[in-house]
Structures are given as structure tokens and as C-alpha cells.
Short mmCIF file of N, CA and C in Angstrom, two decimals:
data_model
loop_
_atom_site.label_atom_id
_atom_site.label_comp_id
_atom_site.label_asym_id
_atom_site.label_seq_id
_atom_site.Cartn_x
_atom_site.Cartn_y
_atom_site.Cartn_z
N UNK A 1 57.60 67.54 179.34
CA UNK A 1 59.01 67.31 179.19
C UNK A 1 59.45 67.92 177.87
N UNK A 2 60.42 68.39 177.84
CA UNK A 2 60.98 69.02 176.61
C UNK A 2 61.81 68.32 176.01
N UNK A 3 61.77 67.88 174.57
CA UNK A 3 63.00 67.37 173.88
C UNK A 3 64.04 68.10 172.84
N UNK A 4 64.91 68.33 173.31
CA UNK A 4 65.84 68.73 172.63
C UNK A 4 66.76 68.19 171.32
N UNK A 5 66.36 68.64 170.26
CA UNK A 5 66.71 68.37 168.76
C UNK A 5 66.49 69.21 167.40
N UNK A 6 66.75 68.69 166.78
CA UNK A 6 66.37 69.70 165.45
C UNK A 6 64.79 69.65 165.65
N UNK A 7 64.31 68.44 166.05
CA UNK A 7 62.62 68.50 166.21
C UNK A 7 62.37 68.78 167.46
N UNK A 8 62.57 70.12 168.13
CA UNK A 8 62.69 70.16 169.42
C UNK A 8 61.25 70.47 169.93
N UNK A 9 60.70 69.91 170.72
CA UNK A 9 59.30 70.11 171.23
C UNK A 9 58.96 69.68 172.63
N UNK A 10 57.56 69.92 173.15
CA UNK A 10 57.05 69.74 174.38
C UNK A 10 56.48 68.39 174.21
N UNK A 11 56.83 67.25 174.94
CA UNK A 11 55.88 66.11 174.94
C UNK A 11 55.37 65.68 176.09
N UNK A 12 53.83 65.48 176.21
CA UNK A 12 52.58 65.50 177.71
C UNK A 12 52.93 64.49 177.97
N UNK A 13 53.15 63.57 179.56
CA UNK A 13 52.96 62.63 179.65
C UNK A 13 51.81 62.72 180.73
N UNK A 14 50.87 61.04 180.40
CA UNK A 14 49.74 60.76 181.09
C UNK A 14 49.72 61.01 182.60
N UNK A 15 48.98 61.39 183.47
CA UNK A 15 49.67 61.54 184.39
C UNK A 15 49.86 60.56 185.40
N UNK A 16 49.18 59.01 184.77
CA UNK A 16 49.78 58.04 185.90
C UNK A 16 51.06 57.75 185.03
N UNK A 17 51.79 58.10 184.17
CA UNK A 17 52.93 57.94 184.40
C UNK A 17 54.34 58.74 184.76
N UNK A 18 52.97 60.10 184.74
CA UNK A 18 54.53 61.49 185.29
C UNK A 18 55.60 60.98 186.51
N UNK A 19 54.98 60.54 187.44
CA UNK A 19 56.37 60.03 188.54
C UNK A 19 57.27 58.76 188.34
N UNK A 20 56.99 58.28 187.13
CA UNK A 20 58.08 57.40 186.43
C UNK A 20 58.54 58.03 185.50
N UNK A 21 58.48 59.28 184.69
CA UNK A 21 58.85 59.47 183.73
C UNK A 21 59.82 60.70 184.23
N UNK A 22 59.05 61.11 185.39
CA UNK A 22 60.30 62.39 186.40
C UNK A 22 61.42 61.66 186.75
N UNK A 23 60.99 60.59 187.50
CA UNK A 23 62.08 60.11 188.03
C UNK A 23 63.54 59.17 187.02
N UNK A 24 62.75 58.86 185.61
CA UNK A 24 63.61 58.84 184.60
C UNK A 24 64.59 59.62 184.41
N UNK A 25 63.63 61.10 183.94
CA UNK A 25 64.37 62.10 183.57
C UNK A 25 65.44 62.33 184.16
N UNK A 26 65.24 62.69 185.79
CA UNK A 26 65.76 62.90 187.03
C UNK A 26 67.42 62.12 186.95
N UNK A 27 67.08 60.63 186.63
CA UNK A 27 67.91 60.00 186.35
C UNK A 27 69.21 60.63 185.47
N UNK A 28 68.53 60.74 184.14
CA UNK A 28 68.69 60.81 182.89
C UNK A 28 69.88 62.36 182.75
N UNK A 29 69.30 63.15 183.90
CA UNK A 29 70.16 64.62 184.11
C UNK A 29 71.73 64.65 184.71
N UNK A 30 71.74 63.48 185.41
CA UNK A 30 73.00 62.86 186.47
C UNK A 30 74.16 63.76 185.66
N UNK A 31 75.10 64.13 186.12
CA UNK A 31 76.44 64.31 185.09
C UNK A 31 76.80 62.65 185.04
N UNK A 32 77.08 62.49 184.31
CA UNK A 32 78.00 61.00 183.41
C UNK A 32 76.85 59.82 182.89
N UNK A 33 75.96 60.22 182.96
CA UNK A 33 74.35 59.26 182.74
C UNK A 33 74.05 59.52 181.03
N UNK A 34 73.28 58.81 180.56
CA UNK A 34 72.83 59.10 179.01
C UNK A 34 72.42 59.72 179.02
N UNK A 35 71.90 60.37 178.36
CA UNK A 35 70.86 61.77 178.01
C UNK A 35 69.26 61.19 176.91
N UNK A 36 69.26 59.70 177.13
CA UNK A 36 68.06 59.26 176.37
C UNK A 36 67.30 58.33 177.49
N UNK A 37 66.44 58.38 177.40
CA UNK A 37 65.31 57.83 178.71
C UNK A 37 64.92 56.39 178.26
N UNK A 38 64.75 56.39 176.86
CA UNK A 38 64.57 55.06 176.01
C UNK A 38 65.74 54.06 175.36
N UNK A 39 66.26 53.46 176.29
CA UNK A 39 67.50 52.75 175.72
C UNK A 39 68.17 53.78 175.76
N UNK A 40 68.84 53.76 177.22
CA UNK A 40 70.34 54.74 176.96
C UNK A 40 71.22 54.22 177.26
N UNK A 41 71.44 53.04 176.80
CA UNK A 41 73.39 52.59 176.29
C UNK A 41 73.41 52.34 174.94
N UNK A 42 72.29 52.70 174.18
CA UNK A 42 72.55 52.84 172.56
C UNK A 42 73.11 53.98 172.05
N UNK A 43 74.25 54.14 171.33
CA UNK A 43 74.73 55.26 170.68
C UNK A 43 74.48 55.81 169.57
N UNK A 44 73.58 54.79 168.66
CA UNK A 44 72.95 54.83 167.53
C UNK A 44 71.44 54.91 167.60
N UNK A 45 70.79 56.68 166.90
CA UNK A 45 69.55 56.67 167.01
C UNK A 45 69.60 56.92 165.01
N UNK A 46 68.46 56.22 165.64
CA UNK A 46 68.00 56.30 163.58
C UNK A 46 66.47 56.79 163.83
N UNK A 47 65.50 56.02 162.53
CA UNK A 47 64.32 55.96 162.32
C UNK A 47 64.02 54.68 162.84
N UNK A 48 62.36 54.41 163.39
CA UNK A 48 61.80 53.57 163.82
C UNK A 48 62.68 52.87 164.88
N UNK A 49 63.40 53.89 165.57
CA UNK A 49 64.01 53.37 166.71
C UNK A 49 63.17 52.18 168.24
N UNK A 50 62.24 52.66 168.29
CA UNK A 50 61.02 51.91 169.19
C UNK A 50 60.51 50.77 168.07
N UNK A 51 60.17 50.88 167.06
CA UNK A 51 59.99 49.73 166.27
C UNK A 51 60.90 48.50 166.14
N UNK A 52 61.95 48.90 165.95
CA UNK A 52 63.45 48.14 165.80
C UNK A 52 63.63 47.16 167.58
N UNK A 53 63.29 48.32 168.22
CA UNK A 53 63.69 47.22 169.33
C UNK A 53 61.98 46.52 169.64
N UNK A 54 61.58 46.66 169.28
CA UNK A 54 60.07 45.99 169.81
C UNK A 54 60.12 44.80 168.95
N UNK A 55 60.56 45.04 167.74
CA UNK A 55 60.83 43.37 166.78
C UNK A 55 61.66 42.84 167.23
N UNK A 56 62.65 43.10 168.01
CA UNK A 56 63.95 42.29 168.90
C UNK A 56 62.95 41.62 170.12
N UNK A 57 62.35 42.15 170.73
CA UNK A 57 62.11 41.96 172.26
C UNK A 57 61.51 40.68 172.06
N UNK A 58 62.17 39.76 173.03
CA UNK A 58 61.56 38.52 173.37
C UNK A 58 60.10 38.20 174.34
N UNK A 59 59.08 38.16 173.43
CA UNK A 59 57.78 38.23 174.46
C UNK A 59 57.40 36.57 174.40
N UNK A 60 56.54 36.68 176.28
CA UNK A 60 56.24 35.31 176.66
C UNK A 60 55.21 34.99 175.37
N UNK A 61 54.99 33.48 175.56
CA UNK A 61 54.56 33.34 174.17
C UNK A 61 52.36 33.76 174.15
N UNK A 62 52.03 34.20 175.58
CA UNK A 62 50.44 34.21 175.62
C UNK A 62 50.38 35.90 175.50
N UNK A 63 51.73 36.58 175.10
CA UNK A 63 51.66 38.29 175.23
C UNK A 63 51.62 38.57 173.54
N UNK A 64 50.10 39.08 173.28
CA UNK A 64 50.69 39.47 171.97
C UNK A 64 51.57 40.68 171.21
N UNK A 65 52.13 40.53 170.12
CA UNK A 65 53.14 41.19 169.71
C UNK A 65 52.32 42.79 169.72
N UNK A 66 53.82 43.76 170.07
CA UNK A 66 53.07 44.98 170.28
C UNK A 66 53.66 45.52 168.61
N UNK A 67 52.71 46.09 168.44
CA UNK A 67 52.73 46.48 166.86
C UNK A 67 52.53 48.46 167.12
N UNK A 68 53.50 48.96 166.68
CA UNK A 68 53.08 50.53 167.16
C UNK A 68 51.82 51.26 166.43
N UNK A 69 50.99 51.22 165.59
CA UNK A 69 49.95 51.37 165.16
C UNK A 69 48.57 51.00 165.84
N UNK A 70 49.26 49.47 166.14
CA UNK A 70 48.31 49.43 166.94
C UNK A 70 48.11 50.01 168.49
N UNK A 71 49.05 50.52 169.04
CA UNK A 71 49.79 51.24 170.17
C UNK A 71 49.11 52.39 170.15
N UNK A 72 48.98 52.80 169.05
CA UNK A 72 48.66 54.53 168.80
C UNK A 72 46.99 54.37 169.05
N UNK A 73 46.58 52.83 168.31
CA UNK A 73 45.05 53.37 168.29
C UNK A 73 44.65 53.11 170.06
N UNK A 74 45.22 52.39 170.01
CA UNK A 74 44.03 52.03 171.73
C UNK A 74 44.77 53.42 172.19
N UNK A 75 45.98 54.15 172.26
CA UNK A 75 45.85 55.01 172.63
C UNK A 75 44.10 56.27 172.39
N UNK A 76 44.21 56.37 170.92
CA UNK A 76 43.12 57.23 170.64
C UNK A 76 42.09 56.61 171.27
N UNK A 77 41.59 55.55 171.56
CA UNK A 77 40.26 55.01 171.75
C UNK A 77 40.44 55.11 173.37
N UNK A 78 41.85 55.22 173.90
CA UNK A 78 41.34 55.28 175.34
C UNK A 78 41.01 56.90 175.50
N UNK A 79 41.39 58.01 174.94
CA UNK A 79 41.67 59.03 174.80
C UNK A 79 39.83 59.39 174.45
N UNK A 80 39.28 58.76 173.45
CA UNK A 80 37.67 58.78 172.76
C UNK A 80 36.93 58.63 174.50
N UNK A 81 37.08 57.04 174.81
CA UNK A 81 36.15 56.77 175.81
C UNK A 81 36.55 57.48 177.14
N UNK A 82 37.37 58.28 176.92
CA UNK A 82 37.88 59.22 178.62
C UNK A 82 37.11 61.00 178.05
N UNK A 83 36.28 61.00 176.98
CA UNK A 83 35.79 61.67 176.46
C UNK A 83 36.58 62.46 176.57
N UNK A 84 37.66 62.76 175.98
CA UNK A 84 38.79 64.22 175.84
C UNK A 84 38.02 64.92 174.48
N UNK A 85 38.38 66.06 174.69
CA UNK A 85 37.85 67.49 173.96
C UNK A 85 38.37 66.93 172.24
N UNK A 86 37.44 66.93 171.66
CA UNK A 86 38.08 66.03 169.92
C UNK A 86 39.20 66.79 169.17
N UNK A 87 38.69 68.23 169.37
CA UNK A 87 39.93 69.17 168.51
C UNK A 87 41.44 68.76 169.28
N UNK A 88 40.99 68.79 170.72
CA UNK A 88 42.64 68.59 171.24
C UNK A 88 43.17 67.59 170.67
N UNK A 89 42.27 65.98 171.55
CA UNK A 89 42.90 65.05 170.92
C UNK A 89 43.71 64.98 169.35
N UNK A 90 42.89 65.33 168.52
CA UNK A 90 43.32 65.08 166.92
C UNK A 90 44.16 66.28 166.80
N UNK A 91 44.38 67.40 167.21
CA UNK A 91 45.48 67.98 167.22
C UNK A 91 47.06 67.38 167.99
N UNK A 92 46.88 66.84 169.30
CA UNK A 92 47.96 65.95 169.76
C UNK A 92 48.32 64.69 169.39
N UNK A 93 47.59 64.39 168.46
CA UNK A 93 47.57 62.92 167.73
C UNK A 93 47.96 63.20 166.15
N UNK A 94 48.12 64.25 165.96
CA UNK A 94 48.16 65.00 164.55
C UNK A 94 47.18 64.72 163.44
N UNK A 95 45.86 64.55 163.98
CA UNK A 95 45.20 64.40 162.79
C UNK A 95 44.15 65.37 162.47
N UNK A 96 43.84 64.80 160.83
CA UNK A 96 43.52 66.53 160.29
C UNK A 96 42.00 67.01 160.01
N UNK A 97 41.46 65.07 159.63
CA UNK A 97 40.60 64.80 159.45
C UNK A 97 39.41 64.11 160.29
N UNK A 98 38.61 63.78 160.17
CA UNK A 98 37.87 62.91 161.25
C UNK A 98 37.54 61.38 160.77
N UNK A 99 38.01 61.32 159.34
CA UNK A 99 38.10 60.30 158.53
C UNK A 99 39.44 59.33 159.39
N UNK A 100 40.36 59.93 159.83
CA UNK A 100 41.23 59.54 161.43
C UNK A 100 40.67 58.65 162.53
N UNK A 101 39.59 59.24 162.55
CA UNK A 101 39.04 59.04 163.88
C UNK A 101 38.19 57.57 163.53
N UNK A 102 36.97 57.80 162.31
CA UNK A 102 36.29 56.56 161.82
C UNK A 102 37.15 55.37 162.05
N UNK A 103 38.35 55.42 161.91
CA UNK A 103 38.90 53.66 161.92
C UNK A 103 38.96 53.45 163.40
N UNK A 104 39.26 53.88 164.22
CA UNK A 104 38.93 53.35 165.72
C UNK A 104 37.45 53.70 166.38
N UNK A 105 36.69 54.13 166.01
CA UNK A 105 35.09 54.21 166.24
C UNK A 105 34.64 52.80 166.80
N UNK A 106 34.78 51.79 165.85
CA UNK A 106 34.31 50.40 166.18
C UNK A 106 34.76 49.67 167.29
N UNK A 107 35.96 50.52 167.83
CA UNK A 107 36.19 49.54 169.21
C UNK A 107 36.35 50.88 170.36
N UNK A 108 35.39 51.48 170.30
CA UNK A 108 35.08 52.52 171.44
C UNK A 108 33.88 51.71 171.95
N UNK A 109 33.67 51.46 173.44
CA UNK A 109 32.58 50.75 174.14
C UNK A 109 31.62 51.92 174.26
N UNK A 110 30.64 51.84 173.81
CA UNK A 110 29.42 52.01 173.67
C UNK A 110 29.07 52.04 175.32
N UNK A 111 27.90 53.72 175.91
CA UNK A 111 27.62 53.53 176.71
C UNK A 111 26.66 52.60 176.86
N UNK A 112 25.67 52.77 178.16
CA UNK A 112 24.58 51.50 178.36
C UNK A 112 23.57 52.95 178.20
N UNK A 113 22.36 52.14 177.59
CA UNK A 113 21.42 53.57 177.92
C UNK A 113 20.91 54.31 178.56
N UNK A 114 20.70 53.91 180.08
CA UNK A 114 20.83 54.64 180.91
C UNK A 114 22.09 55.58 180.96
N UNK A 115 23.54 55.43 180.81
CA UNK A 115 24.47 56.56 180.83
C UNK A 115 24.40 57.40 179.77
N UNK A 116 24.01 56.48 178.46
CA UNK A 116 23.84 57.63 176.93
C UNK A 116 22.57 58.90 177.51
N UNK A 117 20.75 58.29 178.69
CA UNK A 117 20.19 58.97 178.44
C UNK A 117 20.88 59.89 179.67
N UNK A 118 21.24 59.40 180.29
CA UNK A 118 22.30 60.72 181.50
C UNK A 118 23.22 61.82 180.51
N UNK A 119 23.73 61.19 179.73
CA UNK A 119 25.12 62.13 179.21
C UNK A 119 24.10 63.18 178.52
N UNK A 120 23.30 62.74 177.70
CA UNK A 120 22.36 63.65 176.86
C UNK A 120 21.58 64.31 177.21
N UNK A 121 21.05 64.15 178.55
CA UNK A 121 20.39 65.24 179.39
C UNK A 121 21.21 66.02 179.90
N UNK A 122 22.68 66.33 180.28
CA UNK A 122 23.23 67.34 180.62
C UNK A 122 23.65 68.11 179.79
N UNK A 123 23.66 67.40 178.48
CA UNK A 123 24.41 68.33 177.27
C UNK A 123 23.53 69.56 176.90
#
């Protein structure tokens, strides 16, 4: 999907969510419809726009609070254990270092050894 702005760029979506995020868009193109997919009857975009409303949102009380950092990492760690290519990942995640990567290491599940001695015999 392409976003159009001074920060104008290409952004991937996963692909179990491309046919919700088409059919957003899809939406989103209508003549007389918003032109924002995320909260579009807001007229006011700032900074930490997804932050701002995630501290508003009323969650049941056994859902814990979604914190976007923490959002980002289980992203990376699902991204680690789906074994994606490392340069990509940390290039689409923008990171520069692998010192990045060390803080979510500890909650990547560990294969069993039978799959570690499988993975390492094909390598």
C-alpha cells in the first residue's frame, strides 16, 4: 500500500491481513469517504497518533494494556521465529545494529533438539 505524504512510502502488509486491509483501503477510495484507514472521522493528525488513542481505549479488565513497543517487539520475535532473512527484517524494522535484535532474543522459543539437529543438517 502506498502512503501519501511528505513521508511518502510503500508499507507491506502481513498477508493474513491483506484482505482486510484491501478491503479498508477499497473503502477508504469511495468519493466522499476519509482518506485515513485508522480513525477516519478524526481531522486532527499529530504525533503518536496510535499511542494517543490506545491510552483512551477502554480495555476489558483480563486484556492487558497494549503498549506500542511492546507491539513492535513480539512483532520482531514473531518475524525471528518465522525465521525471516535477518538483513530484511532489521532493514524493515529499521535497525542498524544487532545490539536491536539482543533485547528480544530471550523470548524467541527455542527449537526442541530434534528440530535444532534437523535445521542444522540442512544448512
Amino acid at each position: 500500500m502506498a502512503v501519501r505524504s511528505t513521508r511518502a512510502r510503500v508499507v507491506l502488509c502481513r498477508t493474513a491481513w491483506a484482505d482486510v486491509l484491501t478491503e479498508a483501503a477499497e473503502w477508504a477510495g469511495r468519493p466522499g469517504q476519509a482518506r485515513y484507514l485508522f480513525r477516519p472521522s478524526s481531522h486532527v493528525r499529530g504525533t503518536n497518533t496510535v499511542t494517543n488513542f490506545l491510552a483512551r481505549a477502554k480495555e476489558p479488565p483480563v486484556t492487558p494494556r497494549l503498549v506500542m513497543g511492546r507491539t513492535r517487539a513480539t512483532w520482531l520475535v514473531d518475524a525471528v521465529e518465522a525465521r525471516m532473512h535477518l538483513p530484511t527484517l532489521m532493514a524493515a524494522a529499521g535497525l542498524t545494529t544487532l545490539r536491536s535484535i539482543d533485547r528480544i532474543l530471550p523470548h524467541v522459543r527455542n527449537l526442541t533438539p530434534q528440530q535444532a539437529a534437523a535445521a542444522l543438517k540442512e544448512f
